[in-house]
Coordinates of C-alpha atoms in Angstrom, one line a residue:
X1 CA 283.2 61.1 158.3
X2 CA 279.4 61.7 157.8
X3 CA 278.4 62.6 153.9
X4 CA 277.7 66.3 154.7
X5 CA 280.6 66.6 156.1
X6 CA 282.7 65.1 153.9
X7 CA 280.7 66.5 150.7
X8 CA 281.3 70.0 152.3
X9 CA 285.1 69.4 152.6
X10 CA 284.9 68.2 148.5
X11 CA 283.2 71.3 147.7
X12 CA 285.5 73.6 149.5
X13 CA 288.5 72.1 148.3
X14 CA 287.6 72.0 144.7
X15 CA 287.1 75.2 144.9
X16 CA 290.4 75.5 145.8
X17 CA 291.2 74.2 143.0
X18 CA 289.7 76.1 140.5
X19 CA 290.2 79.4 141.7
X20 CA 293.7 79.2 141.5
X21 CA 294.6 82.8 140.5
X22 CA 293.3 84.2 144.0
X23 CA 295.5 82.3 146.3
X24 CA 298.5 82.5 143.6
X25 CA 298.6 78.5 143.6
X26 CA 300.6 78.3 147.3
X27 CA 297.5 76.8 148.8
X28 CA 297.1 74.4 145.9
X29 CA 300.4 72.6 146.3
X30 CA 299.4 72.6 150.4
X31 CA 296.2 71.0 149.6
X32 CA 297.6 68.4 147.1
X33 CA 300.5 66.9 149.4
X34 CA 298.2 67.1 152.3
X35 CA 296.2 64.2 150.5
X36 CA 299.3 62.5 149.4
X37 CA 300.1 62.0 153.0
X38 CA 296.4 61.2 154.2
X39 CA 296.4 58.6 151.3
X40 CA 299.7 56.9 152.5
X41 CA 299.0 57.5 156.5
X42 CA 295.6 55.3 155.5
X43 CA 297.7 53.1 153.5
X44 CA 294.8 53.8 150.1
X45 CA 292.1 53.3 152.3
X46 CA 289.9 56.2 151.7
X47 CA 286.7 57.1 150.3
X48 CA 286.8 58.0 146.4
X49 CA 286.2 61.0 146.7
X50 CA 289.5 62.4 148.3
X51 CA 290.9 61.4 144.9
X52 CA 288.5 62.5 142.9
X53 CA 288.8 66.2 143.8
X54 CA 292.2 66.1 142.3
X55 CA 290.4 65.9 138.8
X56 CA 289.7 69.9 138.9
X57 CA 293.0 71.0 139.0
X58 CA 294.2 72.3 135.9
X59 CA 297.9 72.1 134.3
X60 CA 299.7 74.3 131.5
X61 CA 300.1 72.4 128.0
X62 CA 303.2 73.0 127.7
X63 CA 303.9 71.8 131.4
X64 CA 305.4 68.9 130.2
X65 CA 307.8 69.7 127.9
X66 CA 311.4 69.4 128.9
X67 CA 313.8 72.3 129.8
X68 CA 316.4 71.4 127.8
X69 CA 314.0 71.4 124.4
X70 CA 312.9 75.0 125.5
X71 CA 316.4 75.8 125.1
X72 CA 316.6 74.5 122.2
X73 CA 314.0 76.9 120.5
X74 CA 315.5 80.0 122.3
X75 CA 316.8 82.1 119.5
X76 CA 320.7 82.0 119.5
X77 CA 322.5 85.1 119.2
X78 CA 324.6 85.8 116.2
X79 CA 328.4 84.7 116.6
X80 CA 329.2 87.5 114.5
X81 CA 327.6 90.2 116.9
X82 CA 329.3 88.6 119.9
X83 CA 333.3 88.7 118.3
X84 CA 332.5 92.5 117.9
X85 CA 333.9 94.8 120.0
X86 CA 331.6 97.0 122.0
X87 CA 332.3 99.8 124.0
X88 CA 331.8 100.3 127.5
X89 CA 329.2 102.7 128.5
X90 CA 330.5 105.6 131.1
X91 CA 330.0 105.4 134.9
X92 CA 326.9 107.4 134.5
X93 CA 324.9 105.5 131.8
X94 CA 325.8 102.5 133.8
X95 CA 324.5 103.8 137.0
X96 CA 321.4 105.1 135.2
X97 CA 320.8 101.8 133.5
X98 CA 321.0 100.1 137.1
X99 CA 319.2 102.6 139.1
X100 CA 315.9 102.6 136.2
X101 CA 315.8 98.6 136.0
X102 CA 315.9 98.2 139.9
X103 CA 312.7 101.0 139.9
X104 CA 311.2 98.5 136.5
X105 CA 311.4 95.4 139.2
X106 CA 310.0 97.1 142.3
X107 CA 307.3 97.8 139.9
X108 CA 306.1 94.8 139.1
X109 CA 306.7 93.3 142.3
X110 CA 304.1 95.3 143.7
X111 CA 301.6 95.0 140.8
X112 CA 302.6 91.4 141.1
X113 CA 301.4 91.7 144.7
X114 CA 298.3 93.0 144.3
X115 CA 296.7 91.0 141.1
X116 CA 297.8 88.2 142.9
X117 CA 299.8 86.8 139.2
X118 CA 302.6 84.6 139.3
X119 CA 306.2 85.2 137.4
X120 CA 305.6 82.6 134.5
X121 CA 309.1 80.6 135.5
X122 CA 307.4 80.7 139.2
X123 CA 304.0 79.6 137.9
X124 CA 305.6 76.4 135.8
X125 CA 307.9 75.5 139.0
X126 CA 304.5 75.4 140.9
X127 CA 302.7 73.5 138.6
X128 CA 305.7 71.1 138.6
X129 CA 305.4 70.5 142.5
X130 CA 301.8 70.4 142.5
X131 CA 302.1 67.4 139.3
X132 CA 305.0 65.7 141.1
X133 CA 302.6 65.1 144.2
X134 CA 299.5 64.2 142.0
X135 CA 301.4 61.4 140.1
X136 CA 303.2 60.5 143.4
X137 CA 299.8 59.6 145.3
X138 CA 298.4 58.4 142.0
X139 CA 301.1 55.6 141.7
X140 CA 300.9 54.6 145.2
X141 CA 297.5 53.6 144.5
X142 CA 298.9 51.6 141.8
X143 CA 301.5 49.8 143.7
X144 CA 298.9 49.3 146.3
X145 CA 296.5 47.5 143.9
X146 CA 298.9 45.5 142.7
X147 CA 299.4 44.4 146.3
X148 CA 296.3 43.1 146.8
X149 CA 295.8 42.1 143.2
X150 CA 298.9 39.6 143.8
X151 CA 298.2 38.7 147.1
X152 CA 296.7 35.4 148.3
X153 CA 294.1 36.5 150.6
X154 CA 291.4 39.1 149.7
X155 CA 290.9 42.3 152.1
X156 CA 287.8 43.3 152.3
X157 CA 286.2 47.4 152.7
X158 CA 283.1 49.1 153.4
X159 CA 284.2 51.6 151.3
X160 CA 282.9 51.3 147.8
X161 CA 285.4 49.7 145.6
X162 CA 286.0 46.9 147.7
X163 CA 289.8 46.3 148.9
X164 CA 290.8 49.1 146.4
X165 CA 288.3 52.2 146.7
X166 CA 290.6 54.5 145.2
X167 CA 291.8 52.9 141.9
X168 CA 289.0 54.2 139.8
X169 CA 289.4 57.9 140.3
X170 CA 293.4 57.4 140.1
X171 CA 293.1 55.5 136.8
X172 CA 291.0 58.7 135.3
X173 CA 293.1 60.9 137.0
X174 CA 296.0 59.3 135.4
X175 CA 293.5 59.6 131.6
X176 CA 293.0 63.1 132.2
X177 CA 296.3 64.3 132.8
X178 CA 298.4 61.6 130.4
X179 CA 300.0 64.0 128.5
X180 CA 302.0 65.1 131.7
X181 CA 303.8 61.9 132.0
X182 CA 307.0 61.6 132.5
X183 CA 309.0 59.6 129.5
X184 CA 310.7 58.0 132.3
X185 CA 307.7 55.9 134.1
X186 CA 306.0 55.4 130.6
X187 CA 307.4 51.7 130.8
X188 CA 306.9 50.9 134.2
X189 CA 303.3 52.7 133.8
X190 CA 302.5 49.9 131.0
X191 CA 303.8 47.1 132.5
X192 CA 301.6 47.9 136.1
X193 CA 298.4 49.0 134.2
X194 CA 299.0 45.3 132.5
X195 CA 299.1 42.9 135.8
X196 CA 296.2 45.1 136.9
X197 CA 293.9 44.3 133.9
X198 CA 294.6 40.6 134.7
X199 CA 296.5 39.8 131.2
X200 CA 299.0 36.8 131.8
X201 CA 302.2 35.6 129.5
X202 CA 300.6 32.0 129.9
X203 CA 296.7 32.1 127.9
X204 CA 296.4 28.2 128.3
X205 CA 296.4 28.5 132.6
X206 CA 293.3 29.5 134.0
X207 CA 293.8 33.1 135.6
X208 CA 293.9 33.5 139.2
X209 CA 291.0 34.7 140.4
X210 CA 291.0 38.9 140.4
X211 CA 289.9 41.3 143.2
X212 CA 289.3 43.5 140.3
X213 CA 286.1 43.9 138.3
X214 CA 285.6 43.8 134.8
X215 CA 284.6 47.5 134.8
X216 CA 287.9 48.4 136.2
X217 CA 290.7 45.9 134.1
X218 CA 288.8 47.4 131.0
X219 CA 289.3 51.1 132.6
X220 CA 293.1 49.6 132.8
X221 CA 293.1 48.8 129.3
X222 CA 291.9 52.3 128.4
X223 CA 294.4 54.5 130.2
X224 CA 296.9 52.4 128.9
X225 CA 295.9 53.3 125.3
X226 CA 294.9 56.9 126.3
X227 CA 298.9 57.2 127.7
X228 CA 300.6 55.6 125.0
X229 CA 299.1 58.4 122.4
X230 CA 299.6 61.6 124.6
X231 CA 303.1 60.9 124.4
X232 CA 303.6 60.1 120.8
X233 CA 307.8 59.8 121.3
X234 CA 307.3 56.3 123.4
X235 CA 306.8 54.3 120.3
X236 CA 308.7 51.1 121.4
X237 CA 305.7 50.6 123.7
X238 CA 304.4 47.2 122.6
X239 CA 300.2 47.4 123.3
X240 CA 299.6 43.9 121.5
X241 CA 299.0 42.1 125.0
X242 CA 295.5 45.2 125.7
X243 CA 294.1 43.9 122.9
X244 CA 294.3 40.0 123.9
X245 CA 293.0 41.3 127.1
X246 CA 289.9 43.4 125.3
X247 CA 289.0 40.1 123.8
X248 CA 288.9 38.4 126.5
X249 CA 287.0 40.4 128.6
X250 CA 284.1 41.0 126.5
X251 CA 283.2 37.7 127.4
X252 CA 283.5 38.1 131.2
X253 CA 281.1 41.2 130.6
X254 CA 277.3 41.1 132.5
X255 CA 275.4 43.8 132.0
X256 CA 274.0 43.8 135.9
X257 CA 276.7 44.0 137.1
X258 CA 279.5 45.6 135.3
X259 CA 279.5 48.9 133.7
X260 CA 278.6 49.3 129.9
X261 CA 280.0 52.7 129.3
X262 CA 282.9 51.5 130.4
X263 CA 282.9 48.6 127.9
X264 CA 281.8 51.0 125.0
X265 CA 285.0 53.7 125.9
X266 CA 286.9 50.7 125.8
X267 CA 285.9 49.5 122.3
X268 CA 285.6 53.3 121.2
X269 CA 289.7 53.9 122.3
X270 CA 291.7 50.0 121.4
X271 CA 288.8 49.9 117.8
X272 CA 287.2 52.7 117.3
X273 CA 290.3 55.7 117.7
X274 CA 292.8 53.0 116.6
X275 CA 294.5 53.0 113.0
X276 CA 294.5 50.4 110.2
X277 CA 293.7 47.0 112.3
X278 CA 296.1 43.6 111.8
X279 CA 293.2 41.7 109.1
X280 CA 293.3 38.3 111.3
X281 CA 292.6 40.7 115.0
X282 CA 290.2 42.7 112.9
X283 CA 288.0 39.2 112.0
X284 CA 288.3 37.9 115.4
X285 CA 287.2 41.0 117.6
X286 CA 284.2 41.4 114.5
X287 CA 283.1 37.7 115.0
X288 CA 283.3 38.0 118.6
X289 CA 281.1 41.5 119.0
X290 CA 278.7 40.2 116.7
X291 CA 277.9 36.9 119.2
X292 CA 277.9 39.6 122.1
X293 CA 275.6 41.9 120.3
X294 CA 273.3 38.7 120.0
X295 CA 273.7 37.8 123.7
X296 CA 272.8 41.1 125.2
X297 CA 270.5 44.2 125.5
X298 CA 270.0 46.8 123.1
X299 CA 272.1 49.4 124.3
X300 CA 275.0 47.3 124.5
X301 CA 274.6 45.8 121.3
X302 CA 274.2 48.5 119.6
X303 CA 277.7 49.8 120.3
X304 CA 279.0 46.3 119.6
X305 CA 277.2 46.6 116.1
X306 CA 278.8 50.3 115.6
X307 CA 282.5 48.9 116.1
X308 CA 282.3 46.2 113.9
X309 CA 280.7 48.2 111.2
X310 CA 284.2 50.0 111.7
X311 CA 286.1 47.6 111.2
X312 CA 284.7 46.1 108.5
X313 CA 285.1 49.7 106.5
X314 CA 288.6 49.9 107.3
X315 CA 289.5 46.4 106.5
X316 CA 287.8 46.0 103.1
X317 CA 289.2 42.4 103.3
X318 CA 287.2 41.4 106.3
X319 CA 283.5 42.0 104.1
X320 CA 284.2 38.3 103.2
X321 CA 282.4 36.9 106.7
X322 CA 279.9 38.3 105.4
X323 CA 279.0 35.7 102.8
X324 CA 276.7 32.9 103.2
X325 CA 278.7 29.9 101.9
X326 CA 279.7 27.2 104.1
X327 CA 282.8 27.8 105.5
X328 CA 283.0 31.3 105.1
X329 CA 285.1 34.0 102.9
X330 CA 287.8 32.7 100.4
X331 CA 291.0 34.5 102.5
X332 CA 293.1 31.7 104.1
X333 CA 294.5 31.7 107.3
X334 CA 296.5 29.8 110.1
X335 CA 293.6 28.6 111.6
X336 CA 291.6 26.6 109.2
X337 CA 288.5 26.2 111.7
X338 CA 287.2 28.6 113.9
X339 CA 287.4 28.4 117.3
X340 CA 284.8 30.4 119.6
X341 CA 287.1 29.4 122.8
X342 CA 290.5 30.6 121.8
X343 CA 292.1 33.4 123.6
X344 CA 294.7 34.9 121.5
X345 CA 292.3 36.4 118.8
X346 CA 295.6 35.8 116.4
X347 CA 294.6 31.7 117.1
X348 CA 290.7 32.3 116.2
X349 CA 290.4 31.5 112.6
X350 CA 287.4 34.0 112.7
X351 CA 288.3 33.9 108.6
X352 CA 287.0 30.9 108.2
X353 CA 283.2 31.4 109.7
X354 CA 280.2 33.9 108.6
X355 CA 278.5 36.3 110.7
X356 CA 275.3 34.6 110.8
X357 CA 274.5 36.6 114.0
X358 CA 273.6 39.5 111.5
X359 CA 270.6 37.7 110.3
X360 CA 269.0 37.3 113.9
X361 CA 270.0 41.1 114.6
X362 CA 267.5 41.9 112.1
X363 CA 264.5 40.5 113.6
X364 CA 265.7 42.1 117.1
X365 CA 262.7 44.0 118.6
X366 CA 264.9 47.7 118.7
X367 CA 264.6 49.3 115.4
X368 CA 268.3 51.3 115.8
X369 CA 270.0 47.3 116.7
X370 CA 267.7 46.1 113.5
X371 CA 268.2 48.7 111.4
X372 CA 272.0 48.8 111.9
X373 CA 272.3 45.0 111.5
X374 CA 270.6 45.4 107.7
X375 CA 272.9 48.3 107.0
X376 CA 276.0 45.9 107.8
X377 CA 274.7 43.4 105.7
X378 CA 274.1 45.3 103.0
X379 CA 278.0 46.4 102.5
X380 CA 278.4 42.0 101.3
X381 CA 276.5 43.8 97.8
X382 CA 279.5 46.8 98.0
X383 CA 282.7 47.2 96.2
X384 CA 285.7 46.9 98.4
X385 CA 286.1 51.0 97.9
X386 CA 282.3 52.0 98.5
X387 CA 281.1 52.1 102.1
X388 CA 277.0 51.8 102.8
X389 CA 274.9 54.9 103.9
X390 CA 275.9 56.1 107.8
X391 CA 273.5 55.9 109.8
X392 CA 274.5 57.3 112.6
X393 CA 278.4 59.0 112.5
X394 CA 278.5 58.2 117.0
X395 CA 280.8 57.0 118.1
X396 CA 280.1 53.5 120.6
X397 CA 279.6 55.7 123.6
X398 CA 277.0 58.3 122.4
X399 CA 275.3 55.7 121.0
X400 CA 275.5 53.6 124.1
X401 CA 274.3 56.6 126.4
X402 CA 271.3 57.6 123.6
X403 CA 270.0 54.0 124.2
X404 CA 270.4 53.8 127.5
X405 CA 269.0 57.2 128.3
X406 CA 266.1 56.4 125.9
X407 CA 265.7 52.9 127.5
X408 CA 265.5 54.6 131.1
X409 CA 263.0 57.3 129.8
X410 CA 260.6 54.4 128.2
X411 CA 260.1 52.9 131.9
X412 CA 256.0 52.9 132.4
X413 CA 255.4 54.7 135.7
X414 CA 251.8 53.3 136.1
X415 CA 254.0 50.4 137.7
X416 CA 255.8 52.1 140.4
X417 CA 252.4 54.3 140.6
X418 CA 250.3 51.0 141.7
X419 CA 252.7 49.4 143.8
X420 CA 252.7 52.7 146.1
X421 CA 248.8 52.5 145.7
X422 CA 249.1 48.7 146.8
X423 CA 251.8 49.7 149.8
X424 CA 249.3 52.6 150.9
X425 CA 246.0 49.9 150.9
X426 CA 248.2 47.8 152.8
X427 CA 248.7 50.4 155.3
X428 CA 246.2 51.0 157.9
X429 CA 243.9 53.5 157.8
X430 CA 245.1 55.1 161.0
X431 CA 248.3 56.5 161.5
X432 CA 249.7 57.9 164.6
X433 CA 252.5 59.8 164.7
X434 CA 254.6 59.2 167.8
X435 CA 256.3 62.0 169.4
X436 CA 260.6 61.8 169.8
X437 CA 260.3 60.7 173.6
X438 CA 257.9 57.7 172.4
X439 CA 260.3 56.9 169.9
X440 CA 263.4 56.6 172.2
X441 CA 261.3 55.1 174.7
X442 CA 260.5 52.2 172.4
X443 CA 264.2 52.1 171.3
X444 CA 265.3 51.7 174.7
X445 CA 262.5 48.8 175.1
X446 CA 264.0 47.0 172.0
X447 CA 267.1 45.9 173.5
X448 CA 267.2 42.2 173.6
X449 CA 269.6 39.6 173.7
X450 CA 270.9 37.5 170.9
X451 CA 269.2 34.9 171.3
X452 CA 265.7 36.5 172.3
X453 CA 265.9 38.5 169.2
X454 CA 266.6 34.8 167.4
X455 CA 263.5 33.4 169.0
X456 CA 261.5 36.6 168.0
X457 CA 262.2 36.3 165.0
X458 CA 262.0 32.6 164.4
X459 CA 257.9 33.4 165.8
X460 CA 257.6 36.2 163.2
X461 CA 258.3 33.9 160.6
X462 CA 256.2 31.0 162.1
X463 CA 253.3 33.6 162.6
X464 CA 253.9 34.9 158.5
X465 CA 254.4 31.2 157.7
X466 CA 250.7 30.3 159.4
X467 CA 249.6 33.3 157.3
X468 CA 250.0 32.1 154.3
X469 CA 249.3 28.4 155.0
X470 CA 245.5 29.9 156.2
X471 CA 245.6 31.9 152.6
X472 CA 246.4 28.9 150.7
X473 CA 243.5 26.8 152.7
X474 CA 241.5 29.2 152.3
X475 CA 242.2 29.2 148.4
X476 CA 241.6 25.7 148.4
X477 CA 238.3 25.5 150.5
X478 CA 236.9 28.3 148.3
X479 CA 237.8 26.2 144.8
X480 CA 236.1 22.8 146.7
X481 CA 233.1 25.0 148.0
X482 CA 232.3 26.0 144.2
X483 CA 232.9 22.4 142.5
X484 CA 230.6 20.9 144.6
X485 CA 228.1 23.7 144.3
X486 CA 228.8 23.3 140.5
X487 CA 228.2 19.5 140.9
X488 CA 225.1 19.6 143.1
X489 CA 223.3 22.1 140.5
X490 CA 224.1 19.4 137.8
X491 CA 222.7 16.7 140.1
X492 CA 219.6 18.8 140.8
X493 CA 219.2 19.3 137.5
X494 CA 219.2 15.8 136.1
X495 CA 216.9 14.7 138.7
X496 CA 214.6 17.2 137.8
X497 CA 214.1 15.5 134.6
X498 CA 213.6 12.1 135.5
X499 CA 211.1 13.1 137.7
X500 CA 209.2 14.9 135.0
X501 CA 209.4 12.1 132.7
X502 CA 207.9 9.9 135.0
X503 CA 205.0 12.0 135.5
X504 CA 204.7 12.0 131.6
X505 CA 204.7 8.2 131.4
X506 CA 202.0 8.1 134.1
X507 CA 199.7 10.4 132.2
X508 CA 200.1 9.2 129.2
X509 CA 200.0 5.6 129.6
X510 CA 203.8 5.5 128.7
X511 CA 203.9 7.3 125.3
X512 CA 204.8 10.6 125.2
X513 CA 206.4 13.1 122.3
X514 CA 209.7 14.7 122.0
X515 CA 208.3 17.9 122.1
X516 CA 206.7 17.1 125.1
X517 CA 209.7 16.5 127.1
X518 CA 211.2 20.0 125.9

């Protein structure tokens, strides 16, 4: 499908989506399993964006809330009202009573009918459809990618996202609507989002190598953690393995070609959102953001720097790597030596070094990644229970985005300005626009043969080749040409003064003055 096409079939269909209340939600469900079946007829195969329209639907809060609890809160009539004896009402009354509640439900079955609302009971069972097929297609995207995570050959796509084009907007889908999830999947849910992010039982073997990027096994890491507290009663849900994994990653993290944002959500929802922090995983993940503010760019750094000041204000006891002596702070540990290369940050002993990192952060060339380093120093001077001035109370992804933005905005344009200058020189003066029958007249000219287009080509390059061998000649004739010019004025020059001091000697009988020969 062409992109105007397929951008026109994304607009219509989110608008689908949105407007909800005109089509009473009927079409909605239609449109949703309509995917679901595309998605498994392609077998995940699609382009993004066929998923990513899913992210305008909207849910009820309360959509996920169980039927039996609902019953629970109904009010229950008093016992003592329903032992009491209550008469029948006459024949009349009764057929009254019938004849005005039937005329009270024709009623609002036609105002239903024409404002196009939905019974509330109705409403919630549609909803419940349309969720069952979202999370349906949405975890047969994550069976798929574990499929080709665990397989031994790679497959290959056009599409963007590799073997797996879909995974992205199914792991936000699955961020946006995690407070919809099902008690039941919650373990299987973990357990899947924790193959995907490449974590293994086994730290000491080298992982296999992933068809997933870094970008995406920290987007893994983050639904996890973005599931886990939308459904505060799944507290046996052990998250101690995403961490190990966070650590990890940072240092698989490259700033052309992963995604930063990414990176700083993910330090912003396992450090930032999290609560009190285990002291010994608080001191590795601070050692290990500090080295990775110090080995990247500003904008990255700066939401490195951000996190750790966090975590060194909720773990008072951590201000001790901040010391200079040798050896670092005074806490003991179960790693007496600190080890840059272990995996599990538990095995670090980060306690035992200093963040001498902070010092070079000081001298960095970005006032904001300066100025935050000196304000992290200066809480070594602070009492346990006084925290330095903020300066700045973003989180790791504003601060992320402000620097990048700014960084972007900061380009020079008089670059890009003379480099079209330079293409237009190159250009010739005369340019002759051919007419559509020219053009497909040359195009059906073109057509060559494999190996007459190889030997074409294999002149072009001989003929730019001979190009700039002449240049460089011609660079190197030009340098001889003035050397020996430079050398032959020299020449002339000194024999212009022997000849004039043998004209003095001859004139003078051999004695002449000094002032004479000037």
């Amino acid at each position: 499908m062409e992109w105007g096409d397929r951008q026109l079939c994304f607009e219509a269909i989110r608008s689908l989506f949105r407007n909800e209340g005109k089509h009473r939600g009927e079409a909605t469900i239609e449109a949703v399993r309509l995917i679901a079946a595309h998605v498994k007829l392609h077998d995940c195969q699609l382009h993004p964006d066929s998923i990513e329209v899913c992210l305008s639907l909207k849910f009820d809060e309360d959509l996920g809330k169980d039927e039996k609890n609902e019953e629970k809160l109904k009010p229950k009539k008093n016992k003592r009202y329903q032992n009491r004896d209550v008469t029948k009402p006459s024949d009349k009354k009764k057929i009254k009573k019938e004849l005005l509640l039937k005329a009270r439900q024709e009623v609002r079955a036609d105002l239903r009918a024409v404002s196009f609302t939905l019974d509330p009971k109705e409403k919630k069972v549609m909803q419940r459809e349309t969720l069952a097929a979202l999370f349906e297609t949405y975890f047969r995207i994550l069976k798929h990618s574990m499929s080709t995570v665990n397989s031994r050959y790679k497959v290959t796509s056009v599409l963007p996202g590799g073997s797996h084009p879909l995974l992205a907007p199914c792991l936000e889908g699955l961020g946006k609507f995690s407070h919809l999830i099902d008690l039941d999947f919650m373990s299987e849910l973990i357990a899947c989002l924790k193959k995907l992010s490449g974590y293994t039982d086994h730290q000491d073997e080298i992982p296999p190598d992933s068809t997933l990027s870094v970008s995406e096994r920290l987007k893994c890491c983050i639904v996890a953690f973005k599931v886990w507290r939308s459904n505060l009663e799944a507290l046996n849900v052990d998250l101690q393995d995403f961490f190990v994994q966070l650590y990890n990653l940072i240092l698989e993290y490259r700033p052309d070609r992963d995604r930063g944002e990414v990176l700083a959500d993910a330090l912003k929802t396992l450090l930032w959102e999290g609560k009190q922090q285990d002291m010994l995983r608080a001191a590795a993940f601070i050692k290990r953001l500090a080295t990775f503010a110090l080995s990247f760019g500003s904008a990255e750094a700066i939401a490195a720097l951000i996190t750790l000041k966090h975590l060194l204000q909720k773990n008072t006891k951590c201000r001790n790597m901040l010391e200079n002596d040798a050896g670092g702070g005074s806490l003991s540990s179960l790693v007496a030596k600190y080890d840059p290369e272990a995996k599990d940050p538990y095995l670090s002993g980060a306690l035992a070094t200093v963040l001498w990192e902070l010092s070079l952060l000081q001298k960095h060339h970005d006032p904001s990644v300066s100025g935050m380093a000196s304000n992290v120093l200066s809480m070594a001077n602070l009492n346990p229970t006084q925290n330095p001035v903020q300066l700045s109370s973003a989180d790791p992804v504003e601060a992320y985005r402000d620097l990048s933005m700014g960084r972007e905005l900061s380009k020079p344009i008089t670059s890009k300005v003379s480099a079209l200058k330079c293409r237009r020189k190159r250009r010739g003066k005369e340019f002759v626009a051919l007419s559509p029958d020219a053009l497909q007249k040359a195009a059906e000219d073109c057509t060559m043969g494999e190996d007459e287009f190889r030997e074409n080509l294999r002149a072009h390059f001989v003929v730019l080749r001979g190009v700039s061998e002449n240049e460089r000649l011609r660079a190197e004739l030009s340098q001889s040409s003035f050397t020996l010019e430079t050398k032959f004025q020299v020449y002339l020059c000194a024999h212009r003064c022997c000849v004039q001091r043998n004209h003095l000697r001859c004139t003078n009988n051999g004695t002449y003055s000094f002032s004479e020969l000037l």
